[in-house]
Short mmCIF file of C-alpha atoms and ligand atoms in Angstrom, two decimals:
data_model
loop_
_atom_site.label_atom_id
_atom_site.label_comp_id
_atom_site.label_asym_id
_atom_site.label_seq_id
_atom_site.Cartn_x
_atom_site.Cartn_y
_atom_site.Cartn_z
CA MET A 1 73.10 233.96 103.34
CA ILE A 2 70.37 233.94 100.13
CA SER A 3 73.12 232.09 98.09
CA LYS A 4 72.94 229.41 100.71
CA LEU A 5 69.13 228.93 101.23
CA ASP A 6 69.39 226.06 98.63
CA HIS A 7 71.54 223.85 100.99
CA LEU A 8 69.45 224.65 103.68
CA ALA A 9 66.21 223.79 101.99
CA TRP A 10 68.19 220.33 100.89
CA LEU A 11 68.57 219.68 104.69
CA GLY A 12 64.98 220.53 105.28
CA VAL A 13 65.19 223.10 107.48
CA ASP A 14 61.80 224.82 108.45
CA ALA A 15 63.28 228.18 109.69
CA ILE A 16 66.50 229.87 110.34
CA TRP A 17 67.40 231.94 113.72
CA LEU A 18 69.83 234.47 113.25
CA SER A 19 72.07 236.01 116.00
CA PRO A 20 71.49 239.46 116.37
CA THR A 21 71.01 241.40 113.11
CA PHE A 22 70.49 244.54 114.53
CA PRO A 23 72.92 247.84 114.69
CA SER A 24 75.53 247.45 117.45
CA PRO A 25 78.43 247.95 118.76
CA ASN A 26 79.19 244.51 119.03
CA VAL A 27 80.49 244.99 122.63
CA ASP A 28 78.54 241.60 123.09
CA TRP A 29 78.49 240.70 119.45
CA GLY A 30 75.11 242.45 118.71
CA TYR A 31 73.64 241.38 121.94
CA ASP A 32 74.23 245.24 122.75
CA VAL A 33 71.61 246.92 120.39
CA SER A 34 71.82 250.40 119.16
CA ASN A 35 68.42 250.16 116.77
CA TYR A 36 66.18 247.70 116.89
CA LEU A 37 64.35 248.89 113.69
CA GLU A 38 67.45 248.54 111.34
CA VAL A 39 69.88 246.22 110.06
CA HIS A 40 73.51 246.23 110.80
CA PRO A 41 75.59 247.52 108.15
CA ASP A 42 77.90 244.73 108.12
CA PHE A 43 75.24 242.27 107.07
CA GLY A 44 73.62 244.79 104.42
CA THR A 45 70.09 246.35 104.43
CA LEU A 46 66.83 246.16 105.52
CA ALA A 47 66.08 245.73 101.69
CA ASP A 48 68.55 242.84 102.03
CA LEU A 49 66.70 241.36 104.73
CA ASP A 50 63.38 241.79 103.04
CA ALA A 51 65.13 239.62 100.10
CA LEU A 52 66.21 237.15 102.51
CA ILE A 53 62.81 236.48 103.64
CA ALA A 54 61.39 236.53 100.62
CA ALA A 55 63.99 234.18 98.97
CA ALA A 56 63.63 231.84 102.23
CA ARG A 57 59.65 231.94 102.14
CA ALA A 58 59.87 230.76 98.36
CA ARG A 59 61.60 227.65 99.73
CA GLU A 60 59.25 227.18 102.77
CA ILE A 61 62.06 228.39 105.41
CA GLU A 62 61.02 230.83 107.96
CA VAL A 63 63.35 233.60 109.04
CA TRP A 64 63.44 234.26 113.25
CA LEU A 65 65.38 237.37 114.47
CA ASP A 66 66.77 237.14 117.89
CA LEU A 67 65.59 239.82 120.25
CA VAL A 68 67.29 241.36 122.97
CA PRO A 69 64.70 243.10 125.25
CA ASN A 70 66.46 242.91 128.52
CA HIS A 71 68.96 245.12 127.80
CA THR A 72 70.16 247.79 125.16
CA SER A 73 73.83 248.98 124.29
CA ASP A 74 74.84 252.53 126.12
CA ARG A 75 74.87 253.71 122.48
CA HIS A 76 71.28 253.33 121.92
CA PRO A 77 69.79 257.01 121.75
CA TRP A 78 67.20 256.00 124.33
CA PHE A 79 70.10 255.69 127.06
CA THR A 80 70.76 259.48 126.42
CA ASP A 81 67.44 260.71 125.68
CA ARG A 82 65.08 258.72 127.71
CA PRO A 83 66.66 257.92 131.01
CA GLU A 84 63.65 256.85 132.60
CA TYR A 85 63.65 253.88 130.17
CA TYR A 86 66.36 252.26 132.52
CA ILE A 87 67.01 251.36 136.31
CA TRP A 88 68.49 253.83 138.13
CA SER A 89 69.75 254.06 142.06
CA ASP A 90 71.20 257.21 143.99
CA ARG A 91 73.59 254.26 145.85
CA ILE A 92 74.47 250.53 144.94
CA PRO A 93 70.96 249.33 146.44
CA ASN A 94 71.63 245.22 146.50
CA ASP A 95 74.11 242.52 146.09
CA TRP A 96 73.27 241.97 142.38
CA ARG A 97 76.20 241.36 140.49
CA SER A 98 76.96 241.24 136.70
CA VAL A 99 77.17 238.36 135.01
CA PHE A 100 80.28 239.16 132.86
CA THR A 101 82.43 240.80 135.03
CA GLY A 102 81.26 239.35 138.28
CA GLY A 103 81.27 242.41 140.20
CA THR A 104 78.66 244.69 141.47
CA ALA A 105 75.51 244.97 138.29
CA TRP A 106 75.36 248.77 139.06
CA GLN A 107 77.60 251.16 137.35
CA TYR A 108 78.00 255.24 137.97
CA ASP A 109 76.83 257.42 135.37
CA ALA A 110 78.76 260.80 135.65
CA ARG A 111 76.00 262.09 133.29
CA ARG A 112 73.36 261.71 135.46
CA HIS A 113 75.06 261.01 138.87
CA ARG A 114 73.50 258.18 139.49
CA TYR A 115 74.05 254.18 139.32
CA TYR A 116 72.23 252.26 136.66
CA LEU A 117 71.67 248.39 136.35
CA HIS A 118 73.78 246.33 133.99
CA GLN A 119 73.00 242.42 134.28
CA PHE A 120 75.86 242.24 131.58
CA THR A 121 78.56 244.40 130.68
CA PRO A 122 78.31 248.40 131.89
CA ARG A 123 77.82 248.88 128.27
CA GLN A 124 74.32 247.03 128.33
CA PRO A 125 72.34 248.75 130.64
CA ASP A 126 68.95 246.95 131.75
CA LEU A 127 65.82 248.14 130.78
CA ASP A 128 63.07 249.02 132.96
CA TRP A 129 60.39 246.73 132.16
CA TRP A 130 57.57 248.31 134.55
CA ASN A 131 57.95 251.08 132.48
CA PRO A 132 54.57 251.12 130.27
CA ASP A 133 56.72 253.38 127.43
CA VAL A 134 59.41 250.45 127.31
CA ARG A 135 56.51 248.43 126.78
CA ALA A 136 55.10 250.36 124.29
CA GLU A 137 58.13 250.51 122.18
CA PHE A 138 58.68 246.74 122.14
CA GLU A 139 55.21 246.01 121.02
CA HIS A 140 56.03 248.43 118.12
CA ILE A 141 58.91 246.73 117.16
CA LEU A 142 57.66 243.30 117.26
CA ARG A 143 54.84 244.61 114.59
CA PHE A 144 57.61 246.28 113.07
CA TRP A 145 59.22 242.88 112.27
CA PHE A 146 56.13 240.66 111.98
CA GLU A 147 54.67 242.97 108.94
CA ARG A 148 58.04 242.48 107.33
CA GLY A 149 57.52 238.76 107.32
CA ILE A 150 59.80 237.90 110.08
CA ALA A 151 58.33 234.41 111.37
CA GLY A 152 59.49 234.15 114.83
CA PHE A 153 61.76 235.66 117.85
CA ARG A 154 64.05 233.94 120.06
CA ILE A 155 63.91 236.09 122.79
CA ASP A 156 67.33 236.95 124.64
CA VAL A 157 67.13 236.64 128.69
CA ALA A 158 63.57 236.18 128.74
CA HIS A 159 63.70 234.91 132.26
CA GLY A 160 65.39 238.23 133.36
CA LEU A 161 63.18 241.31 131.64
CA ILE A 162 61.44 241.90 135.24
CA LYS A 163 63.68 243.09 138.34
CA ASP A 164 61.91 243.34 141.92
CA ALA A 165 60.46 246.42 142.09
CA GLU A 166 62.05 247.05 145.24
CA LEU A 167 65.23 246.20 144.35
CA ARG A 168 65.64 243.79 147.14
CA ASP A 169 69.16 241.76 147.68
CA GLY A 170 69.46 238.30 146.47
CA GLU A 171 70.19 237.53 142.73
CA ARG A 172 66.56 235.85 142.22
CA PHE A 173 65.35 239.35 142.70
CA MET A 174 66.97 240.38 139.55
CA ARG A 175 65.26 237.60 137.47
CA GLU A 176 62.37 235.10 137.09
CA GLN A 177 59.96 237.88 138.74
CA PRO A 178 56.38 236.72 138.04
CA GLU A 179 55.40 239.37 136.30
CA SER A 180 57.47 238.83 133.10
CA HIS A 181 54.83 236.44 132.00
CA GLU A 182 52.07 239.29 131.60
CA ILE A 183 54.84 241.01 129.00
CA PHE A 184 54.83 237.49 126.99
CA ARG A 185 50.91 237.25 127.21
CA GLN A 186 50.76 240.73 125.36
CA TRP A 187 53.27 239.62 122.84
CA GLN A 188 51.47 236.60 122.12
CA SER A 189 48.19 238.59 121.53
CA ILE A 190 50.16 240.61 118.94
CA ALA A 191 51.97 237.46 117.23
CA GLN A 192 48.25 236.40 116.93
CA GLU A 193 47.23 239.19 114.91
CA TYR A 194 49.44 237.43 111.85
CA ASP A 195 48.69 234.89 110.13
CA PRO A 196 50.75 232.68 110.44
CA LYS A 197 51.05 233.07 114.06
CA PRO A 198 54.93 234.18 114.42
CA THR A 199 56.47 232.08 117.21
CA LEU A 200 57.68 233.02 120.21
CA MET A 201 60.89 230.97 121.54
CA GLY A 202 62.53 232.04 125.11
CA GLU A 203 66.11 231.89 126.51
CA THR A 204 64.75 230.80 129.61
CA TYR A 205 68.04 230.25 131.68
CA VAL A 206 66.85 228.88 134.26
CA PRO A 207 66.71 225.20 136.32
CA LEU A 208 64.09 222.64 134.42
CA VAL A 209 61.48 222.55 137.53
CA ARG A 210 61.26 226.89 136.90
CA THR A 211 61.01 226.36 133.33
CA PHE A 212 57.30 225.21 133.25
CA PRO A 213 55.62 228.69 133.88
CA PHE A 214 57.15 230.07 130.66
CA TYR A 215 55.05 227.58 128.60
CA ALA A 216 52.04 229.71 129.58
CA HIS A 217 52.55 232.39 126.82
CA LEU A 218 56.08 231.63 124.83
CA ASP A 219 55.44 228.96 122.00
CA LEU A 220 58.86 227.58 122.90
CA VAL A 221 60.80 227.22 126.09
CA GLN A 222 64.38 226.23 126.02
CA ASN A 223 65.88 223.61 128.41
CA PHE A 224 69.14 224.24 129.60
CA ASP A 225 69.41 221.10 131.87
CA PHE A 226 69.26 219.27 128.80
CA VAL A 227 72.33 221.00 126.84
CA ARG A 228 74.14 221.10 130.14
CA SER A 229 73.90 217.31 130.85
CA ARG A 230 76.18 215.15 130.33
CA LEU A 231 75.61 212.47 127.21
CA ASP A 232 74.72 209.96 129.13
CA ALA A 233 71.32 207.72 128.81
CA ALA A 234 69.61 207.81 132.60
CA ALA A 235 70.73 211.44 132.79
CA LEU A 236 69.02 212.91 129.48
CA ARG A 237 66.20 210.39 129.59
CA SER A 238 65.25 211.43 132.82
CA ILE A 239 64.88 215.51 131.81
CA VAL A 240 62.83 214.20 128.86
CA GLU A 241 60.58 212.17 131.11
CA ARG A 242 60.21 215.35 133.59
CA VAL A 243 59.19 217.78 130.05
CA GLU A 244 57.07 215.25 129.13
CA ALA A 245 55.21 214.90 132.15
CA LYS A 246 54.83 218.50 132.78
CA ILE A 247 54.82 219.98 129.77
CA PRO A 248 50.89 221.77 128.57
CA ALA A 249 49.22 219.82 126.27
CA LYS A 250 49.22 222.48 124.00
CA ARG A 251 52.97 223.03 123.79
CA ASP A 252 55.86 220.97 122.06
CA PRO A 253 59.50 220.30 123.58
CA LEU A 254 62.31 221.59 122.11
CA TRP A 255 65.55 220.36 122.16
CA PHE A 256 69.27 221.49 121.43
CA GLY A 257 72.47 220.50 122.20
CA SER A 258 75.01 223.65 121.05
CA ASN A 259 74.11 227.40 120.71
CA HIS A 260 76.43 230.87 120.61
CA ASP A 261 77.01 230.52 124.34
CA HIS A 262 78.18 226.70 124.96
CA SER A 263 80.88 224.45 123.68
CA ARG A 264 79.29 222.85 120.39
CA LEU A 265 77.86 219.35 120.85
CA ALA A 266 80.39 217.49 118.68
CA THR A 267 82.99 218.76 121.57
CA ARG A 268 81.34 219.05 124.50
CA TRP A 269 79.09 215.72 123.92
CA ALA A 270 81.47 213.88 121.55
CA ARG A 271 85.12 214.85 122.29
CA GLY A 272 85.10 214.87 118.51
CA ASP A 273 83.92 211.47 117.82
CA GLU A 274 81.47 211.51 114.88
CA ARG A 275 79.99 208.59 116.05
CA ARG A 276 78.78 210.04 119.40
CA ALA A 277 78.07 213.38 117.80
CA ARG A 278 75.46 211.32 115.65
CA ALA A 279 74.19 209.54 118.80
CA ALA A 280 73.43 213.13 119.79
CA LEU A 281 71.78 214.25 116.66
CA PHE A 282 69.94 211.08 116.35
CA LEU A 283 68.27 212.15 120.05
CA LEU A 284 67.85 216.06 119.11
CA LEU A 285 65.80 215.02 115.59
CA THR A 286 63.96 211.62 117.01
CA LEU A 287 62.46 213.27 120.56
CA ARG A 288 58.74 214.55 120.27
CA GLY A 289 59.09 218.29 119.56
CA SER A 290 61.15 220.71 117.76
CA ALA A 291 65.09 220.89 117.26
CA ILE A 292 67.73 223.42 116.80
CA ILE A 293 70.73 222.35 114.90
CA TYR A 294 73.50 224.63 115.53
CA GLN A 295 75.56 225.97 113.15
CA GLY A 296 78.09 223.29 112.37
CA ASP A 297 76.29 220.49 114.50
CA GLU A 298 75.07 219.04 111.13
CA LEU A 299 78.84 218.26 110.21
CA ALA A 300 79.88 217.18 113.65
CA LEU A 301 81.80 220.45 113.74
CA THR A 302 84.05 220.67 116.90
CA ASP A 303 84.64 224.33 118.83
CA GLY A 304 87.40 226.18 116.79
CA GLU A 305 90.83 227.05 117.89
CA VAL A 306 90.90 230.82 118.49
CA PRO A 307 94.42 232.13 119.12
CA ALA A 308 94.37 234.51 121.78
CA ASP A 309 95.05 237.45 119.98
CA ARG A 310 91.74 236.48 117.92
CA ILE A 311 89.81 236.41 120.80
CA THR A 312 86.66 238.75 120.56
CA ASP A 313 84.40 237.83 123.24
CA ILE A 314 84.14 239.48 126.96
CA ALA A 315 83.23 236.73 128.44
CA GLU A 316 85.55 234.40 130.34
CA PRO A 317 86.07 231.55 129.25
CA PRO A 318 85.62 233.31 125.82
CA ARG A 319 82.52 231.96 123.59
CA ASP A 320 84.94 232.38 120.50
CA PRO A 321 85.71 228.73 119.97
CA GLU A 322 81.99 227.56 119.55
CA ARG A 323 81.46 230.74 117.04
CA THR A 324 84.17 230.05 114.37
CA PRO A 325 82.39 230.32 110.64
CA LEU A 326 81.11 226.99 109.13
CA PRO A 327 83.36 225.51 106.39
CA TRP A 328 81.61 225.40 103.23
CA THR A 329 84.78 223.84 101.70
CA ARG A 330 88.01 222.20 102.39
CA SER A 331 90.20 225.14 101.53
CA GLY A 332 87.88 227.54 103.43
CA GLU A 333 88.28 229.96 100.12
CA GLU A 334 84.61 231.31 100.79
CA TRP A 335 85.69 233.24 103.87
CA GLN A 336 87.52 236.16 103.55
CA ALA A 337 88.47 237.92 106.52
CA PRO A 338 86.16 236.44 108.79
CA TRP A 339 85.70 237.88 112.69
CA LEU A 340 86.96 234.55 113.70
CA PRO A 341 89.54 232.25 112.19
CA LEU A 342 88.17 229.18 110.28
CA ALA A 343 89.59 226.32 112.04
CA ASP A 344 89.74 223.01 111.13
CA THR A 345 87.82 222.50 107.59
CA THR A 346 88.02 218.76 107.31
CA ARG A 347 84.19 218.85 108.18
CA ASN A 348 83.12 220.80 105.44
CA VAL A 349 79.59 220.87 103.54
CA GLU A 350 80.78 220.34 100.14
CA GLU A 351 82.61 216.99 100.89
CA GLN A 352 79.80 215.80 103.29
CA ARG A 353 77.27 216.53 100.73
CA ALA A 354 78.59 214.30 98.41
CA ASP A 355 79.36 211.43 100.86
CA PRO A 356 76.04 209.59 101.60
CA GLY A 357 77.85 208.23 104.45
CA SER A 358 78.66 211.49 105.92
CA THR A 359 76.91 213.28 109.10
CA LEU A 360 75.25 215.73 107.17
CA ASN A 361 73.63 213.42 104.94
CA TYR A 362 72.66 211.22 108.29
CA VAL A 363 71.19 214.48 109.37
CA ARG A 364 69.19 214.88 106.10
CA ASP A 365 68.08 211.44 106.46
CA LEU A 366 66.81 211.80 109.58
CA VAL A 367 64.87 215.17 109.21
CA ALA A 368 63.37 213.78 106.13
CA ARG A 369 62.10 210.77 108.23
CA ARG A 370 61.09 212.79 111.70
CA ARG A 371 58.27 213.85 109.57
CA SER A 372 56.84 210.54 109.50
CA PHE A 373 56.32 210.59 113.10
CA ALA A 374 56.05 214.36 113.96
CA GLY A 375 53.45 214.81 116.67
CA ALA A 376 53.49 211.09 117.52
CA PRO A 377 53.66 210.56 121.47
CA TYR A 378 56.57 210.18 123.65
CA ARG A 379 56.85 207.10 125.45
CA SER A 380 59.97 205.49 127.48
CA LEU A 381 60.60 201.75 126.56
CA PRO A 382 62.79 199.39 128.78
CA SER A 383 66.34 198.89 127.66
CA PRO A 384 69.74 197.93 129.06
CA ARG A 385 71.81 200.26 130.96
CA GLY A 386 73.03 202.64 128.61
CA VAL A 387 70.51 202.25 125.78
CA TRP A 388 68.12 204.75 125.72
CA ALA A 389 65.06 203.24 123.97
CA TYR A 390 61.46 204.95 123.40
CA ALA A 391 58.22 204.83 121.27
CA ARG A 392 57.21 207.82 119.13
CA GLY A 393 53.78 206.49 118.50
CA ASP A 394 54.02 202.96 116.12
CA VAL A 395 57.58 203.66 115.80
CA THR A 396 60.49 203.08 117.90
CA CYS A 397 63.89 204.48 118.76
CA ALA A 398 66.78 203.00 120.50
CA VAL A 399 70.18 204.47 120.52
CA ASN A 400 73.52 203.17 122.27
CA LEU A 401 74.84 205.58 124.29
CA THR A 402 77.85 203.76 125.27
CA GLY A 403 81.41 202.79 123.68
CA LYS A 404 80.43 198.90 123.78
CA ARG A 405 78.18 196.64 121.54
CA VAL A 406 74.98 195.89 123.59
CA ARG A 407 72.30 193.83 122.64
CA HIS A 408 68.64 195.16 122.70
CA GLY A 409 65.39 193.95 121.57
CA GLY A 410 66.92 190.90 119.67
CA ARG A 411 69.41 193.14 117.62
CA VAL A 412 73.27 194.08 118.47
CA LEU A 413 73.91 197.98 118.74
CA GLU A 414 77.45 198.79 117.83
CA PRO A 415 78.95 201.71 119.79
CA TRP A 416 77.06 204.67 119.83
CA ASP A 417 74.56 203.05 117.00
CA ALA A 418 71.00 204.30 117.06
CA VAL A 419 68.09 202.71 115.02
CA ILE A 420 64.56 203.28 114.27
CA ASP A 421 62.03 200.51 113.56
C1 GLC B 501 72.40 235.79 126.17
C2 GLC B 501 72.95 235.63 124.87
C3 GLC B 501 74.33 236.01 124.84
C4 GLC B 501 74.66 237.15 125.53
C5 GLC B 501 73.79 237.30 126.68
C6 GLC B 501 73.85 238.65 126.77
O1 GLC B 501 72.48 234.82 127.16
O2 GLC B 501 72.67 234.39 124.50
O3 GLC B 501 74.81 235.80 124.07
O4 GLC B 501 75.93 237.48 126.02
O5 GLC B 501 72.20 237.05 126.39
O6 GLC B 501 73.06 239.80 125.90
#
């Protein structure tokens, strides 16, 4: 990673969000943490991570980690030594279901002769966030990483930490309890002890209308209605307008079109068509706020083909296709025995860097250009059907989200073309 920082600086990224880097049995690829204060030996050591943070900082790039506070691995020592950190019941108390198995979210534990809660796999027991000792542990974990120079956290399952204290029937009682905001208020006050203040970004996997309370104490709130929308001007514009209307003045929106849990935008939105992928990237990078580019989006990289005998994921359907490695070269020789097969390498970093007309250079140009209107307010502008036009302060953006030529503002927009005036 350190050897790739120059490339990321060239591209203009401000921060890198790493998927979980902690020791883990990898039942759920790092989202089952067995030690929050270490680095998984597959990635290196704490000293390596310190070196990454320093080398990134030298290029004005922040390093953010992926914190998994909702649950631990069943191999975390707490699960043996501190059972009171978890959620137990003498019987299956309600109808809550596991996201991964679809069956009951309660697992019998022969050691304790009781059931424990797992929103995800049985090997990912949920922590009891009503327990003040759990809160104290995580406050320590936050400070540990902030001291080392970690500049932000993506908070896994931020909508799910607190469960209904009475364990009532109904999925809604397993998530989105208002007391979660108190936890983030406390984390924000810890972050404020550091300068610059680290960023807290929530994986707030809730419908758009219910994301707004999370802005109270999280800097960045992930918007899954946007990522799950069709690539359609009216549908996406309506989401953006609702966010712009309701977001608190002190916060900025956040946009992304892919992540490690969703099919890549070049497949899902663009069906492999590079023009469509660029239209989507144009939106991410010209709307007001922050943009997350998932590794490969900048190349219009599509989901990989993963043969059945190479599947590593427990989810159904498996998320491996969107997790295949980034091709740095056409030969792919830089990857030695990657966990997932290197798929199509025709879209690779080396060739796209050298080609001024590539998607990678398109993204780089937009990243540079967006700085000139960063912070300028968003305003929807009238436009023909299929075209989405908006002002960002004095700048006007227009994107044709159709496969047809369209006239707009005295010019012709080719299919999937976008302009900034
Ligand atoms: C989040 C992660 C996902 C993981 C799940 C359980 O949704 O993004 O990858 O499987 O949490 O930790």
